[in-house]
Tab-separated table of C-alpha atoms and ligand atoms in Angstrom:
chain	number	residue	atom	x	y	z
C	21	UNK	CA	14.493	-35.978	-101.394
C	22	UNK	CA	15.434	-38.674	-99.079
C	23	UNK	CA	15.213	-42.414	-98.772
C	24	UNK	CA	12.393	-43.773	-96.394
C	25	UNK	CA	15.828	-45.772	-94.658
C	26	UNK	CA	17.545	-42.641	-93.873
C	27	UNK	CA	14.571	-41.347	-91.679
C	28	UNK	CA	14.886	-43.575	-88.925
C	29	UNK	CA	11.493	-43.515	-87.485
C	30	UNK	CA	8.826	-45.558	-89.316
C	31	UNK	CA	5.933	-45.110	-86.877
C	32	UNK	CA	3.268	-42.492	-86.878
C	33	UNK	CA	4.189	-39.962	-84.657
C	34	UNK	CA	1.453	-37.362	-84.816
C	35	UNK	CA	2.388	-35.330	-81.894
C	36	UNK	CA	5.452	-34.352	-83.771
C	37	UNK	CA	4.576	-31.533	-86.004
C	38	UNK	CA	3.231	-29.682	-82.736
C	39	UNK	CA	6.624	-30.019	-81.125
C	40	UNK	CA	7.959	-28.665	-84.375
C	41	UNK	CA	5.909	-25.854	-84.130
C	42	UNK	CA	6.847	-24.791	-80.829
C	43	UNK	CA	10.931	-25.151	-81.844
C	44	UNK	CA	9.763	-23.553	-85.348
C	45	UNK	CA	12.899	-21.143	-85.484
C	46	UNK	CA	15.409	-24.008	-85.420
C	47	UNK	CA	13.201	-26.353	-87.766
C	48	UNK	CA	13.915	-23.313	-90.383
C	49	UNK	CA	17.157	-22.558	-89.532
C	50	UNK	CA	18.517	-26.314	-89.316
C	51	UNK	CA	17.052	-27.003	-92.738
C	52	UNK	CA	18.665	-23.366	-94.000
C	53	UNK	CA	21.937	-24.810	-92.495
C	54	UNK	CA	21.445	-28.350	-94.288
C	55	UNK	CA	20.894	-26.860	-97.769
C	56	UNK	CA	23.940	-24.413	-97.574
C	57	UNK	CA	26.142	-27.264	-97.374
C	58	UNK	CA	24.655	-29.343	-100.335
C	59	UNK	CA	26.166	-29.349	-103.584
C	60	UNK	CA	24.471	-27.160	-106.147
C	61	UNK	CA	23.852	-30.006	-108.496
C	62	UNK	CA	21.078	-32.481	-109.518
C	63	UNK	CA	22.088	-35.008	-107.522
C	64	UNK	CA	22.315	-32.561	-104.661
C	65	UNK	CA	18.679	-31.357	-105.231
C	66	UNK	CA	17.800	-35.368	-105.428
C	67	UNK	CA	19.678	-36.563	-102.232
C	68	UNK	CA	21.862	-38.270	-104.342
C	69	UNK	CA	19.208	-39.869	-106.714
C	70	UNK	CA	20.039	-37.915	-109.496
C	71	UNK	CA	19.200	-40.852	-111.865
C	72	UNK	CA	15.665	-40.699	-111.389
C	73	UNK	CA	15.743	-37.032	-112.444
C	74	UNK	CA	14.465	-37.727	-115.965
C	75	UNK	CA	11.651	-40.511	-114.754
C	76	UNK	CA	10.558	-37.801	-112.550
C	77	UNK	CA	10.374	-34.946	-115.234
C	78	UNK	CA	8.670	-37.038	-117.726
C	79	UNK	CA	6.160	-37.965	-115.160
C	80	UNK	CA	5.281	-34.299	-114.419
C	81	UNK	CA	5.562	-33.386	-118.021
C	82	UNK	CA	2.717	-36.213	-118.521
C	83	UNK	CA	0.653	-35.018	-115.750
C	84	UNK	CA	0.995	-31.193	-116.425
C	85	UNK	CA	-0.018	-31.710	-120.216
C	86	UNK	CA	-3.818	-32.861	-119.161
C	87	UNK	CA	-4.410	-29.377	-118.152
C	88	UNK	CA	-2.608	-27.236	-120.864
C	89	UNK	CA	-3.615	-26.315	-124.483
C	90	UNK	CA	-6.664	-24.592	-126.403
C	91	UNK	CA	-9.985	-24.335	-125.050
C	92	UNK	CA	-12.788	-23.741	-122.322
C	93	UNK	CA	-11.045	-24.417	-118.620
C	94	UNK	CA	-7.357	-24.990	-119.792
C	95	UNK	CA	-4.654	-23.607	-118.120
C	96	UNK	CA	-2.344	-20.749	-119.525
C	97	UNK	CA	1.200	-20.781	-120.603
C	98	UNK	CA	2.488	-17.287	-119.685
C	99	UNK	CA	3.876	-17.536	-116.120
C	100	UNK	CA	4.976	-20.557	-113.859
C	101	UNK	CA	6.591	-20.255	-110.316
C	102	UNK	CA	8.769	-23.144	-109.170
C	103	UNK	CA	8.897	-23.337	-105.665
C	104	UNK	CA	11.699	-24.788	-103.420
C	105	UNK	CA	13.504	-24.425	-107.173
C	106	UNK	CA	16.875	-25.228	-105.990
C	107	UNK	CA	19.176	-24.859	-109.083
C	108	UNK	CA	16.094	-24.887	-111.363
C	109	UNK	CA	16.259	-28.636	-112.267
C	110	UNK	CA	12.467	-28.590	-112.995
C	111	UNK	CA	12.403	-25.092	-114.367
C	112	UNK	CA	14.901	-26.287	-117.142
C	113	UNK	CA	13.398	-29.101	-118.281
C	114	UNK	CA	9.605	-28.838	-117.486
C	115	UNK	CA	8.646	-25.219	-116.920
C	116	UNK	CA	10.560	-22.955	-119.191
C	117	UNK	CA	9.880	-25.424	-122.445
C	118	UNK	CA	6.155	-24.957	-121.676
C	119	UNK	CA	5.768	-21.255	-120.095
C	120	UNK	CA	6.939	-17.905	-121.735
C	121	UNK	CA	8.083	-16.685	-118.235
C	122	UNK	CA	9.280	-18.610	-115.074
C	123	UNK	CA	9.829	-17.181	-111.504
C	124	UNK	CA	11.812	-19.177	-109.001
C	125	UNK	CA	11.948	-19.119	-105.317
C	126	UNK	CA	14.046	-21.159	-102.886
C	127	UNK	CA	15.706	-20.165	-99.489
C	128	UNK	CA	19.188	-20.936	-100.404
C	129	UNK	CA	21.133	-18.154	-102.373
C	130	UNK	CA	23.574	-20.301	-103.727
C	131	UNK	CA	21.352	-22.352	-105.449
C	132	UNK	CA	19.622	-19.632	-106.963
C	133	UNK	CA	23.123	-18.395	-108.068
C	134	UNK	CA	23.908	-21.857	-109.578
C	135	UNK	CA	20.323	-21.453	-111.665
C	136	UNK	CA	21.696	-18.335	-113.587
C	137	UNK	CA	24.063	-20.425	-115.519
C	138	UNK	CA	22.456	-23.973	-115.004
C	139	UNK	CA	19.489	-22.533	-116.900
C	140	UNK	CA	21.576	-21.590	-119.687
C	141	UNK	CA	19.825	-19.611	-122.726
C	142	UNK	CA	16.517	-20.031	-121.347
C	143	UNK	CA	17.331	-18.772	-118.257
C	144	UNK	CA	16.780	-15.381	-120.283
C	145	UNK	CA	13.004	-16.011	-119.647
C	146	UNK	CA	13.330	-15.951	-115.949
C	147	UNK	CA	11.397	-13.181	-114.733
C	148	UNK	CA	12.540	-13.428	-110.976
C	149	UNK	CA	14.676	-15.139	-108.810
C	150	UNK	CA	13.335	-14.742	-105.412
C	151	UNK	CA	15.730	-16.050	-102.270
C	152	UNK	CA	13.119	-16.405	-99.555
C	153	UNK	CA	11.555	-19.048	-97.191
C	154	UNK	CA	8.056	-20.088	-98.623
C	155	UNK	CA	6.560	-19.565	-95.229
C	156	UNK	CA	7.472	-15.710	-95.668
C	157	UNK	CA	6.904	-15.519	-99.397
C	158	UNK	CA	3.642	-13.867	-100.582
C	159	UNK	CA	3.421	-14.542	-104.515
C	160	UNK	CA	2.267	-11.581	-106.507
C	161	UNK	CA	-1.493	-11.785	-106.671
C	162	UNK	CA	-2.970	-12.942	-110.247
C	163	UNK	CA	0.362	-13.770	-111.860
C	164	UNK	CA	0.800	-17.282	-112.300
C	165	UNK	CA	-0.799	-20.041	-114.471
C	166	UNK	CA	0.830	-22.764	-112.467
C	167	UNK	CA	2.543	-22.643	-109.081
C	168	UNK	CA	4.945	-26.001	-109.076
C	169	UNK	CA	5.835	-27.016	-105.542
C	170	UNK	CA	7.896	-30.050	-105.480
C	171	UNK	CA	10.043	-31.615	-102.924
C	172	UNK	CA	9.509	-28.725	-100.510
C	173	UNK	CA	6.382	-28.943	-98.479
C	174	UNK	CA	7.913	-30.906	-95.653
C	175	UNK	CA	9.991	-27.913	-95.128
C	176	UNK	CA	7.068	-26.072	-93.720
C	177	UNK	CA	4.788	-26.505	-90.678
C	178	UNK	CA	1.271	-27.300	-91.129
C	179	UNK	CA	0.118	-23.766	-90.446
C	180	UNK	CA	2.436	-22.029	-92.808
C	181	UNK	CA	2.071	-24.659	-95.556
C	182	UNK	CA	-1.807	-23.919	-95.336
C	183	UNK	CA	-1.107	-20.055	-95.106
C	184	UNK	CA	1.340	-20.627	-98.285
C	185	UNK	CA	-1.180	-22.362	-100.283
C	186	UNK	CA	-3.641	-19.572	-99.562
C	187	UNK	CA	-1.389	-17.045	-101.181
C	188	UNK	CA	-0.641	-19.368	-104.059
C	189	UNK	CA	-4.395	-19.483	-104.799
C	190	UNK	CA	-4.612	-15.545	-104.935
C	191	UNK	CA	-1.415	-15.540	-107.036
C	192	UNK	CA	-3.114	-17.458	-109.736
C	193	UNK	CA	-4.594	-16.446	-113.141
C	194	UNK	CA	-8.057	-17.665	-114.330
C	195	UNK	CA	-7.971	-21.554	-114.737
C	196	UNK	CA	-4.547	-21.516	-112.987
C	197	UNK	CA	-3.331	-24.278	-111.125
C	198	UNK	CA	-1.045	-25.140	-108.195
C	199	UNK	CA	0.673	-28.553	-108.406
C	200	UNK	CA	2.188	-30.313	-105.259
C	201	UNK	CA	4.583	-33.363	-106.051
C	202	UNK	CA	6.341	-34.982	-103.031
C	203	UNK	CA	7.152	-37.652	-101.175
C	204	UNK	CA	4.303	-39.417	-98.766
C	205	UNK	CA	4.459	-41.075	-95.562
C	206	UNK	CA	2.955	-44.619	-95.267
C	207	UNK	CA	1.463	-43.274	-91.936
C	208	UNK	CA	1.514	-40.160	-89.690
C	209	UNK	CA	4.082	-37.639	-89.840
C	210	UNK	CA	7.643	-38.892	-90.276
C	211	UNK	CA	10.562	-36.297	-88.946
C	212	UNK	CA	13.850	-36.354	-90.995
C	213	UNK	CA	16.409	-34.975	-88.483
C	214	UNK	CA	19.250	-34.699	-91.177
C	215	UNK	CA	17.361	-32.168	-93.225
C	216	UNK	CA	15.135	-30.649	-90.695
C	217	UNK	CA	11.725	-31.549	-92.646
C	218	UNK	CA	8.981	-33.978	-92.383
C	219	UNK	CA	7.288	-36.305	-94.705
C	220	UNK	CA	3.280	-36.481	-94.130
C	221	UNK	CA	0.950	-39.248	-95.070
C	222	UNK	CA	-1.001	-38.527	-98.074
C	223	UNK	CA	-4.311	-38.090	-95.979
C	224	UNK	CA	-2.475	-35.230	-93.973
C	225	UNK	CA	-1.618	-33.612	-97.258
C	226	UNK	CA	-5.034	-33.603	-98.477
C	227	UNK	CA	-6.286	-32.508	-95.242
C	228	UNK	CA	-4.059	-29.094	-95.097
C	229	UNK	CA	-4.797	-28.636	-98.989
C	230	UNK	CA	-8.601	-28.370	-97.848
C	231	UNK	CA	-7.848	-26.012	-94.940
C	232	UNK	CA	-6.302	-23.852	-97.698
C	233	UNK	CA	-9.807	-23.800	-99.453
C	234	UNK	CA	-8.431	-25.746	-102.296
C	235	UNK	CA	-9.822	-28.309	-104.093
C	236	UNK	CA	-7.665	-31.224	-105.535
C	237	UNK	CA	-9.027	-31.599	-109.201
C	238	UNK	CA	-6.387	-34.606	-110.146
C	239	UNK	CA	-4.102	-36.839	-108.497
C	240	UNK	CA	-1.399	-39.247	-109.574
C	241	UNK	CA	1.581	-41.674	-108.002
C	242	UNK	CA	4.644	-41.131	-109.873
C	243	UNK	CA	5.825	-44.539	-111.140
C	244	UNK	CA	9.175	-46.500	-111.614
C	245	UNK	CA	10.821	-44.808	-108.752
C	246	UNK	CA	13.276	-47.077	-106.970
C	247	UNK	CA	11.599	-49.163	-104.246
C	248	UNK	CA	13.522	-47.884	-101.251
C	249	UNK	CA	12.127	-44.306	-101.353
C	250	UNK	CA	9.142	-42.925	-100.507
C	251	UNK	CA	6.008	-42.977	-102.500
C	252	UNK	CA	5.686	-39.743	-104.550
C	253	UNK	CA	2.274	-38.406	-105.403
C	254	UNK	CA	1.445	-35.491	-107.560
C	255	UNK	CA	-1.852	-33.392	-106.720
C	256	UNK	CA	-3.301	-30.475	-108.814
C	257	UNK	CA	-5.107	-28.011	-107.098
C	258	UNK	CA	-7.418	-25.059	-107.556
W	322	SAM	C1	14.961	-31.449	-102.175
W	322	SAM	S1	15.350	-29.942	-102.884
W	322	SAM	C2	14.305	-29.605	-104.080
W	322	SAM	C3	14.431	-28.954	-105.082
W	322	SAM	C4	13.621	-28.902	-106.352
W	322	SAM	N1	12.563	-28.780	-106.064
W	322	SAM	C5	13.757	-30.260	-107.326
W	322	SAM	O1	12.803	-31.077	-107.144
W	322	SAM	O2	14.661	-30.015	-107.845
W	322	SAM	C6	14.394	-29.034	-101.654
W	322	SAM	C7	15.140	-27.313	-102.188
W	322	SAM	O3	14.007	-27.108	-101.113
W	322	SAM	C8	14.684	-25.670	-100.577
W	322	SAM	N2	14.108	-25.162	-99.244
W	322	SAM	C9	14.270	-25.984	-97.998
W	322	SAM	N3	13.255	-25.185	-97.144
W	322	SAM	C10	12.767	-24.117	-98.048
W	322	SAM	C11	11.949	-23.373	-97.506
W	322	SAM	N4	11.121	-23.008	-96.238
W	322	SAM	N5	11.443	-22.250	-98.474
W	322	SAM	C12	11.923	-22.180	-99.439
W	322	SAM	N6	12.805	-23.277	-100.191
W	322	SAM	C13	13.220	-24.088	-99.141
W	322	SAM	C14	16.198	-25.970	-100.381
W	322	SAM	O4	16.914	-24.933	-100.531
W	322	SAM	C15	16.241	-27.017	-102.028
W	322	SAM	O5	16.688	-26.116	-102.937
């Protein structure tokens, strides 16, 4: 996650995503190079904002628990997928305590290696560590109750994000949920040259979700984050 002030560009630049699509190879390889140099720590995962990890995880837990439990329409607790998992910050404190099995997928092998120790005893319930870019990743059909996608959609082009979300929908179990939790821009699409990502305004994220054939069933803003960082929104989709 990056502070707004690091991004340099505040204004809406709606042509930017198509520029990126033309230079897709470097958009992805520059991001890989960036993350390869980041320390495999909570602070590294959060761009120096490690201190907000607990607020984030408590907010996520309250959000997710609305959908779990017994009864008609409730989401199961068998298996979750942590997308752009990094060292497993979310798996450790949110997903492993709630789900029997958790799979992690991330493009940075060093982070997944770190996760194997960072997750401790509970890491024994990790089913798979997939080292793969989400743009190329096809989750197993019908495997997941929850697919958690946090602070990583900005690393995908629009078309790759739509296609990935479609594959995620096919990977859900009955009553399964896809959760996107991410920064949202004030307006338009704001590129970040440092980590080779973009930050989209909420309306654009909603539009891409719709193009993937998904429906937003609940949406919240994460409160109590520092004022200088982007607003963070959580969307539950199915
Ligand atoms: C800001 S960190 C967030 C990590 C984790 N989601 C969290 O909240 O602690 C972004 C993560 O996305 C991964 N990443 C970047 N581009 C990716 C891609 N195309 N596919 C999968 N993972 C990617 C990075 O390696 C890094 O672990």
